[in-house]
């Protein structure tokens, strides 16, 4: 390889690295994606997956479409276990993920690098260390998992099962709510110390109510899995908040009002 050719090659590599990392170009790319509107076919897909978008205020629906386009353009989707991720799958996942951040101005899951999609539930090997240092190997079968801030894993079969049997089940909302919860240390978009205390107290109180009802064998509005721990409580409550907002507002008004402040959205009014 001649010196001139090697220099040209190195220069080219540097130029590509600059393009990829340059924040100005990234911002311009995002604003281009923001201006991109969905095609009619994409709008129909969006309405199939998120019928609620037809009832929300116009400006919210516009914003949802723009955020969804940015999400699809910027985040990587990876098919696992032989699955090919189709444009419809991307749209369905992206739109539901963006529903969570619709009321907020800036957040588009900046740290998230990839959404991994399996055809159905997947097995995750896990190791438990108990207090005596005994290690137990375990396998868990999951419909979704939030893996650090970089990856979210979903089972496509379970994505499609949202709203089945009249249940407030939505694995996309569940996992992306975990993402927002992890990222914020347990209080999404709450920065004020007094508000944080109120949020912590409310979650503890409502979690205790769900656990008590479960112990007494009484039915609960939220899926009993909410009683697992605080993180699951928030994720399950977020599913119900977007899937069954009116019943939620009637059954657990204080929690509904707190989530309305967190998400800055009022789906019960749509
Ligand atoms: Zn969970």
JSON list of N, CA and C in Angstrom, two decimals, residues 205-261:
[
{"chain": "A", "resi": 205, "resn": "UNK", "atom": "N", "xyz": [-47.45, 3.58, 49.61]},
{"chain": "A", "resi": 205, "resn": "UNK", "atom": "CA", "xyz": [-48.81, 3.43, 50.12]},
{"chain": "A", "resi": 205, "resn": "UNK", "atom": "C", "xyz": [-49.65, 2.57, 49.18]},
{"chain": "A", "resi": 206, "resn": "UNK", "atom": "N", "xyz": [-49.61, 2.89, 47.89]},
{"chain": "A", "resi": 206, "resn": "UNK", "atom": "CA", "xyz": [-50.44, 2.16, 46.92]},
{"chain": "A", "resi": 206, "resn": "UNK", "atom": "C", "xyz": [-49.95, 0.73, 46.74]},
{"chain": "A", "resi": 207, "resn": "UNK", "atom": "N", "xyz": [-48.66, 0.54, 46.83]},
{"chain": "A", "resi": 207, "resn": "UNK", "atom": "CA", "xyz": [-48.10, -0.81, 46.75]},
{"chain": "A", "resi": 207, "resn": "UNK", "atom": "C", "xyz": [-48.60, -1.65, 47.91]},
{"chain": "A", "resi": 208, "resn": "UNK", "atom": "N", "xyz": [-48.63, -1.05, 49.12]},
{"chain": "A", "resi": 208, "resn": "UNK", "atom": "CA", "xyz": [-49.11, -1.77, 50.31]},
{"chain": "A", "resi": 208, "resn": "UNK", "atom": "C", "xyz": [-50.58, -2.15, 50.15]},
{"chain": "A", "resi": 209, "resn": "UNK", "atom": "N", "xyz": [-51.37, -1.24, 49.56]},
{"chain": "A", "resi": 209, "resn": "UNK", "atom": "CA", "xyz": [-52.81, -1.52, 49.35]},
{"chain": "A", "resi": 209, "resn": "UNK", "atom": "C", "xyz": [-52.97, -2.75, 48.45]},
{"chain": "A", "resi": 210, "resn": "UNK", "atom": "N", "xyz": [-52.21, -2.78, 47.35]},
{"chain": "A", "resi": 210, "resn": "UNK", "atom": "CA", "xyz": [-52.29, -3.91, 46.41]},
{"chain": "A", "resi": 210, "resn": "UNK", "atom": "C", "xyz": [-51.87, -5.20, 47.11]},
{"chain": "A", "resi": 211, "resn": "UNK", "atom": "N", "xyz": [-50.78, -5.14, 47.87]},
{"chain": "A", "resi": 211, "resn": "UNK", "atom": "CA", "xyz": [-50.30, -6.35, 48.55]},
{"chain": "A", "resi": 211, "resn": "UNK", "atom": "C", "xyz": [-51.31, -6.85, 49.59]},
{"chain": "A", "resi": 212, "resn": "UNK", "atom": "N", "xyz": [-51.91, -5.91, 50.35]},
{"chain": "A", "resi": 212, "resn": "UNK", "atom": "CA", "xyz": [-52.91, -6.31, 51.37]},
{"chain": "A", "resi": 212, "resn": "UNK", "atom": "C", "xyz": [-54.10, -7.00, 50.73]},
{"chain": "A", "resi": 213, "resn": "UNK", "atom": "N", "xyz": [-54.59, -6.40, 49.64]},
{"chain": "A", "resi": 213, "resn": "UNK", "atom": "CA", "xyz": [-55.75, -6.97, 48.95]},
{"chain": "A", "resi": 213, "resn": "UNK", "atom": "C", "xyz": [-55.41, -8.37, 48.45]},
{"chain": "A", "resi": 214, "resn": "UNK", "atom": "N", "xyz": [-54.22, -8.51, 47.92]},
{"chain": "A", "resi": 214, "resn": "UNK", "atom": "CA", "xyz": [-53.80, -9.82, 47.39]},
{"chain": "A", "resi": 214, "resn": "UNK", "atom": "C", "xyz": [-53.75, -10.85, 48.52]},
{"chain": "A", "resi": 215, "resn": "UNK", "atom": "N", "xyz": [-53.20, -10.44, 49.68]},
{"chain": "A", "resi": 215, "resn": "UNK", "atom": "CA", "xyz": [-53.10, -11.36, 50.82]},
{"chain": "A", "resi": 215, "resn": "UNK", "atom": "C", "xyz": [-54.49, -11.82, 51.27]},
{"chain": "A", "resi": 216, "resn": "UNK", "atom": "N", "xyz": [-55.47, -10.88, 51.19]},
{"chain": "A", "resi": 216, "resn": "UNK", "atom": "CA", "xyz": [-56.83, -11.23, 51.60]},
{"chain": "A", "resi": 216, "resn": "UNK", "atom": "C", "xyz": [-57.59, -11.93, 50.49]},
{"chain": "A", "resi": 217, "resn": "UNK", "atom": "N", "xyz": [-56.94, -12.10, 49.35]},
{"chain": "A", "resi": 217, "resn": "UNK", "atom": "CA", "xyz": [-57.59, -12.77, 48.23]},
{"chain": "A", "resi": 217, "resn": "UNK", "atom": "C", "xyz": [-58.64, -11.91, 47.54]},
{"chain": "A", "resi": 218, "resn": "UNK", "atom": "N", "xyz": [-58.55, -10.59, 47.74]},
{"chain": "A", "resi": 218, "resn": "UNK", "atom": "CA", "xyz": [-59.51, -9.69, 47.09]},
{"chain": "A", "resi": 218, "resn": "UNK", "atom": "C", "xyz": [-58.99, -9.28, 45.72]},
{"chain": "A", "resi": 219, "resn": "UNK", "atom": "N", "xyz": [-59.91, -9.02, 44.78]},
{"chain": "A", "resi": 219, "resn": "UNK", "atom": "CA", "xyz": [-59.44, -8.60, 43.45]},
{"chain": "A", "resi": 219, "resn": "UNK", "atom": "C", "xyz": [-58.84, -7.19, 43.51]},
{"chain": "A", "resi": 220, "resn": "UNK", "atom": "N", "xyz": [-57.83, -6.94, 42.66]},
{"chain": "A", "resi": 220, "resn": "UNK", "atom": "CA", "xyz": [-57.23, -5.60, 42.61]},
{"chain": "A", "resi": 220, "resn": "UNK", "atom": "C", "xyz": [-57.38, -5.08, 41.19]},
{"chain": "A", "resi": 221, "resn": "UNK", "atom": "N", "xyz": [-57.47, -3.78, 41.07]},
{"chain": "A", "resi": 221, "resn": "UNK", "atom": "CA", "xyz": [-57.58, -3.21, 39.73]},
{"chain": "A", "resi": 221, "resn": "UNK", "atom": "C", "xyz": [-56.29, -3.48, 38.94]},
{"chain": "A", "resi": 222, "resn": "UNK", "atom": "N", "xyz": [-55.15, -3.27, 39.59]},
{"chain": "A", "resi": 222, "resn": "UNK", "atom": "CA", "xyz": [-53.88, -3.54, 38.90]},
{"chain": "A", "resi": 222, "resn": "UNK", "atom": "C", "xyz": [-53.62, -5.04, 38.93]},
{"chain": "A", "resi": 223, "resn": "UNK", "atom": "N", "xyz": [-52.94, -5.53, 37.92]},
{"chain": "A", "resi": 223, "resn": "UNK", "atom": "CA", "xyz": [-52.53, -6.93, 37.90]},
{"chain": "A", "resi": 223, "resn": "UNK", "atom": "C", "xyz": [-51.72, -7.21, 39.18]},
{"chain": "A", "resi": 224, "resn": "UNK", "atom": "N", "xyz": [-52.00, -8.36, 39.85]},
{"chain": "A", "resi": 224, "resn": "UNK", "atom": "CA", "xyz": [-51.31, -8.65, 41.11]},
{"chain": "A", "resi": 224, "resn": "UNK", "atom": "C", "xyz": [-49.78, -8.65, 40.99]},
{"chain": "A", "resi": 225, "resn": "UNK", "atom": "N", "xyz": [-49.26, -8.78, 39.78]},
{"chain": "A", "resi": 225, "resn": "UNK", "atom": "CA", "xyz": [-47.80, -8.74, 39.60]},
{"chain": "A", "resi": 225, "resn": "UNK", "atom": "C", "xyz": [-47.23, -7.40, 40.07]},
{"chain": "A", "resi": 226, "resn": "UNK", "atom": "N", "xyz": [-48.10, -6.38, 40.13]},
{"chain": "A", "resi": 226, "resn": "UNK", "atom": "CA", "xyz": [-47.67, -5.06, 40.62]},
{"chain": "A", "resi": 226, "resn": "UNK", "atom": "C", "xyz": [-47.14, -5.15, 42.04]},
{"chain": "A", "resi": 227, "resn": "UNK", "atom": "N", "xyz": [-47.59, -6.16, 42.81]},
{"chain": "A", "resi": 227, "resn": "UNK", "atom": "CA", "xyz": [-47.17, -6.28, 44.20]},
{"chain": "A", "resi": 227, "resn": "UNK", "atom": "C", "xyz": [-45.76, -6.82, 44.38]},
{"chain": "A", "resi": 228, "resn": "UNK", "atom": "N", "xyz": [-45.14, -7.23, 43.27]},
{"chain": "A", "resi": 228, "resn": "UNK", "atom": "CA", "xyz": [-43.79, -7.82, 43.31]},
{"chain": "A", "resi": 228, "resn": "UNK", "atom": "C", "xyz": [-42.77, -6.89, 43.99]},
{"chain": "A", "resi": 229, "resn": "UNK", "atom": "N", "xyz": [-42.65, -5.70, 43.48]},
{"chain": "A", "resi": 229, "resn": "UNK", "atom": "CA", "xyz": [-41.78, -4.69, 44.10]},
{"chain": "A", "resi": 229, "resn": "UNK", "atom": "C", "xyz": [-42.13, -3.32, 43.49]},
{"chain": "A", "resi": 230, "resn": "UNK", "atom": "N", "xyz": [-41.40, -2.30, 43.89]},
{"chain": "A", "resi": 230, "resn": "UNK", "atom": "CA", "xyz": [-41.76, -0.95, 43.46]},
{"chain": "A", "resi": 230, "resn": "UNK", "atom": "C", "xyz": [-41.59, -0.73, 41.97]},
{"chain": "A", "resi": 231, "resn": "UNK", "atom": "N", "xyz": [-40.52, -1.32, 41.42]},
{"chain": "A", "resi": 231, "resn": "UNK", "atom": "CA", "xyz": [-40.28, -1.13, 39.99]},
{"chain": "A", "resi": 231, "resn": "UNK", "atom": "C", "xyz": [-41.40, -1.79, 39.18]},
{"chain": "A", "resi": 232, "resn": "UNK", "atom": "N", "xyz": [-41.80, -3.00, 39.59]},
{"chain": "A", "resi": 232, "resn": "UNK", "atom": "CA", "xyz": [-42.88, -3.67, 38.86]},
{"chain": "A", "resi": 232, "resn": "UNK", "atom": "C", "xyz": [-44.20, -2.91, 39.05]},
{"chain": "A", "resi": 233, "resn": "UNK", "atom": "N", "xyz": [-44.37, -2.36, 40.25]},
{"chain": "A", "resi": 233, "resn": "UNK", "atom": "CA", "xyz": [-45.59, -1.59, 40.52]},
{"chain": "A", "resi": 233, "resn": "UNK", "atom": "C", "xyz": [-45.72, -0.44, 39.51]},
{"chain": "A", "resi": 234, "resn": "UNK", "atom": "N", "xyz": [-44.62, 0.29, 39.31]},
{"chain": "A", "resi": 234, "resn": "UNK", "atom": "CA", "xyz": [-44.65, 1.42, 38.38]},
{"chain": "A", "resi": 234, "resn": "UNK", "atom": "C", "xyz": [-44.90, 0.95, 36.95]},
{"chain": "A", "resi": 235, "resn": "UNK", "atom": "N", "xyz": [-44.24, -0.15, 36.55]},
{"chain": "A", "resi": 235, "resn": "UNK", "atom": "CA", "xyz": [-44.39, -0.64, 35.17]},
{"chain": "A", "resi": 235, "resn": "UNK", "atom": "C", "xyz": [-45.82, -1.14, 34.92]},
{"chain": "A", "resi": 236, "resn": "UNK", "atom": "N", "xyz": [-46.37, -1.90, 35.87]},
{"chain": "A", "resi": 236, "resn": "UNK", "atom": "CA", "xyz": [-47.73, -2.43, 35.72]},
{"chain": "A", "resi": 236, "resn": "UNK", "atom": "C", "xyz": [-48.75, -1.28, 35.75]},
{"chain": "A", "resi": 237, "resn": "UNK", "atom": "N", "xyz": [-48.53, -0.32, 36.65]},
{"chain": "A", "resi": 237, "resn": "UNK", "atom": "CA", "xyz": [-49.44, 0.83, 36.73]},
{"chain": "A", "resi": 237, "resn": "UNK", "atom": "C", "xyz": [-49.40, 1.62, 35.42]},
{"chain": "A", "resi": 238, "resn": "UNK", "atom": "N", "xyz": [-48.22, 1.73, 34.81]},
{"chain": "A", "resi": 238, "resn": "UNK", "atom": "CA", "xyz": [-48.12, 2.47, 33.54]},
{"chain": "A", "resi": 238, "resn": "UNK", "atom": "C", "xyz": [-48.89, 1.76, 32.43]},
{"chain": "A", "resi": 239, "resn": "UNK", "atom": "N", "xyz": [-48.84, 0.42, 32.41]},
{"chain": "A", "resi": 239, "resn": "UNK", "atom": "CA", "xyz": [-49.63, -0.33, 31.42]},
{"chain": "A", "resi": 239, "resn": "UNK", "atom": "C", "xyz": [-51.10, 0.01, 31.56]},
{"chain": "A", "resi": 240, "resn": "UNK", "atom": "N", "xyz": [-51.61, -0.07, 32.81]},
{"chain": "A", "resi": 240, "resn": "UNK", "atom": "CA", "xyz": [-53.03, 0.16, 33.05]},
{"chain": "A", "resi": 240, "resn": "UNK", "atom": "C", "xyz": [-53.40, 1.61, 32.74]},
{"chain": "A", "resi": 241, "resn": "UNK", "atom": "N", "xyz": [-52.45, 2.53, 33.03]},
{"chain": "A", "resi": 241, "resn": "UNK", "atom": "CA", "xyz": [-52.70, 3.96, 32.82]},
{"chain": "A", "resi": 241, "resn": "UNK", "atom": "C", "xyz": [-53.00, 4.25, 31.35]},
{"chain": "A", "resi": 242, "resn": "UNK", "atom": "N", "xyz": [-52.26, 3.58, 30.45]},
{"chain": "A", "resi": 242, "resn": "UNK", "atom": "CA", "xyz": [-52.49, 3.82, 29.02]},
{"chain": "A", "resi": 242, "resn": "UNK", "atom": "C", "xyz": [-53.51, 2.87, 28.41]},
{"chain": "A", "resi": 243, "resn": "UNK", "atom": "N", "xyz": [-53.69, 1.69, 29.00]},
{"chain": "A", "resi": 243, "resn": "UNK", "atom": "CA", "xyz": [-54.61, 0.71, 28.41]},
{"chain": "A", "resi": 243, "resn": "UNK", "atom": "C", "xyz": [-56.04, 0.85, 28.91]},
{"chain": "A", "resi": 244, "resn": "UNK", "atom": "N", "xyz": [-56.19, 1.22, 30.20]},
{"chain": "A", "resi": 244, "resn": "UNK", "atom": "CA", "xyz": [-57.53, 1.34, 30.77]},
{"chain": "A", "resi": 244, "resn": "UNK", "atom": "C", "xyz": [-57.65, 2.59, 31.62]},
{"chain": "A", "resi": 245, "resn": "UNK", "atom": "N", "xyz": [-57.39, 3.75, 31.00]},
{"chain": "A", "resi": 245, "resn": "UNK", "atom": "CA", "xyz": [-57.28, 4.98, 31.80]},
{"chain": "A", "resi": 245, "resn": "UNK", "atom": "C", "xyz": [-58.55, 5.35, 32.57]},
{"chain": "A", "resi": 246, "resn": "UNK", "atom": "N", "xyz": [-59.74, 5.15, 31.95]},
{"chain": "A", "resi": 246, "resn": "UNK", "atom": "CA", "xyz": [-60.94, 5.59, 32.66]},
{"chain": "A", "resi": 246, "resn": "UNK", "atom": "C", "xyz": [-61.21, 4.77, 33.92]},
{"chain": "A", "resi": 247, "resn": "UNK", "atom": "N", "xyz": [-61.05, 3.45, 33.76]},
{"chain": "A", "resi": 247, "resn": "UNK", "atom": "CA", "xyz": [-61.26, 2.58, 34.92]},
{"chain": "A", "resi": 247, "resn": "UNK", "atom": "C", "xyz": [-60.19, 2.87, 35.99]},
{"chain": "A", "resi": 248, "resn": "UNK", "atom": "N", "xyz": [-58.99, 3.18, 35.52]},
{"chain": "A", "resi": 248, "resn": "UNK", "atom": "CA", "xyz": [-57.89, 3.51, 36.42]},
{"chain": "A", "resi": 248, "resn": "UNK", "atom": "C", "xyz": [-58.25, 4.76, 37.23]},
{"chain": "A", "resi": 249, "resn": "UNK", "atom": "N", "xyz": [-58.69, 5.80, 36.53]},
{"chain": "A", "resi": 249, "resn": "UNK", "atom": "CA", "xyz": [-59.00, 7.07, 37.20]},
{"chain": "A", "resi": 249, "resn": "UNK", "atom": "C", "xyz": [-60.08, 6.89, 38.26]},
{"chain": "A", "resi": 250, "resn": "UNK", "atom": "N", "xyz": [-61.04, 5.96, 37.98]},
{"chain": "A", "resi": 250, "resn": "UNK", "atom": "CA", "xyz": [-62.10, 5.71, 38.97]},
{"chain": "A", "resi": 250, "resn": "UNK", "atom": "C", "xyz": [-61.60, 4.85, 40.12]},
{"chain": "A", "resi": 251, "resn": "UNK", "atom": "N", "xyz": [-60.77, 3.84, 39.82]},
{"chain": "A", "resi": 251, "resn": "UNK", "atom": "CA", "xyz": [-60.36, 2.88, 40.85]},
{"chain": "A", "resi": 251, "resn": "UNK", "atom": "C", "xyz": [-59.26, 3.39, 41.76]},
{"chain": "A", "resi": 252, "resn": "UNK", "atom": "N", "xyz": [-58.28, 4.11, 41.18]},
{"chain": "A", "resi": 252, "resn": "UNK", "atom": "CA", "xyz": [-57.14, 4.58, 41.98]},
{"chain": "A", "resi": 252, "resn": "UNK", "atom": "C", "xyz": [-56.86, 6.04, 41.64]},
{"chain": "A", "resi": 253, "resn": "UNK", "atom": "N", "xyz": [-57.77, 6.95, 42.07]},
{"chain": "A", "resi": 253, "resn": "UNK", "atom": "CA", "xyz": [-57.66, 8.35, 41.63]},
{"chain": "A", "resi": 253, "resn": "UNK", "atom": "C", "xyz": [-56.35, 9.04, 42.01]},
{"chain": "A", "resi": 254, "resn": "UNK", "atom": "N", "xyz": [-55.81, 8.77, 43.22]},
{"chain": "A", "resi": 254, "resn": "UNK", "atom": "CA", "xyz": [-54.57, 9.49, 43.58]},
{"chain": "A", "resi": 254, "resn": "UNK", "atom": "C", "xyz": [-53.41, 9.02, 42.73]},
{"chain": "A", "resi": 255, "resn": "UNK", "atom": "N", "xyz": [-53.35, 7.71, 42.47]},
{"chain": "A", "resi": 255, "resn": "UNK", "atom": "CA", "xyz": [-52.26, 7.21, 41.64]},
{"chain": "A", "resi": 255, "resn": "UNK", "atom": "C", "xyz": [-52.42, 7.71, 40.21]},
{"chain": "A", "resi": 256, "resn": "UNK", "atom": "N", "xyz": [-53.67, 7.75, 39.74]},
{"chain": "A", "resi": 256, "resn": "UNK", "atom": "CA", "xyz": [-53.91, 8.25, 38.38]},
{"chain": "A", "resi": 256, "resn": "UNK", "atom": "C", "xyz": [-53.42, 9.69, 38.27]},
{"chain": "A", "resi": 257, "resn": "UNK", "atom": "N", "xyz": [-53.76, 10.52, 39.27]},
{"chain": "A", "resi": 257, "resn": "UNK", "atom": "CA", "xyz": [-53.36, 11.94, 39.23]},
{"chain": "A", "resi": 257, "resn": "UNK", "atom": "C", "xyz": [-51.83, 12.06, 39.26]},
{"chain": "A", "resi": 258, "resn": "UNK", "atom": "N", "xyz": [-51.17, 11.20, 40.05]},
{"chain": "A", "resi": 258, "resn": "UNK", "atom": "CA", "xyz": [-49.70, 11.27, 40.12]},
{"chain": "A", "resi": 258, "resn": "UNK", "atom": "C", "xyz": [-49.08, 10.89, 38.77]},
{"chain": "A", "resi": 259, "resn": "UNK", "atom": "N", "xyz": [-49.63, 9.86, 38.12]},
{"chain": "A", "resi": 259, "resn": "UNK", "atom": "CA", "xyz": [-49.09, 9.45, 36.82]},
{"chain": "A", "resi": 259, "resn": "UNK", "atom": "C", "xyz": [-49.38, 10.50, 35.75]},
{"chain": "A", "resi": 260, "resn": "UNK", "atom": "N", "xyz": [-50.52, 11.18, 35.90]},
{"chain": "A", "resi": 260, "resn": "UNK", "atom": "CA", "xyz": [-50.85, 12.26, 34.96]},
{"chain": "A", "resi": 260, "resn": "UNK", "atom": "C", "xyz": [-49.79, 13.37, 35.05]},
{"chain": "A", "resi": 261, "resn": "UNK", "atom": "N", "xyz": [-49.32, 13.63, 36.27]},
{"chain": "A", "resi": 261, "resn": "UNK", "atom": "CA", "xyz": [-48.26, 14.64, 36.44]},
{"chain": "A", "resi": 261, "resn": "UNK", "atom": "C", "xyz": [-46.94, 14.14, 35.87]}
]
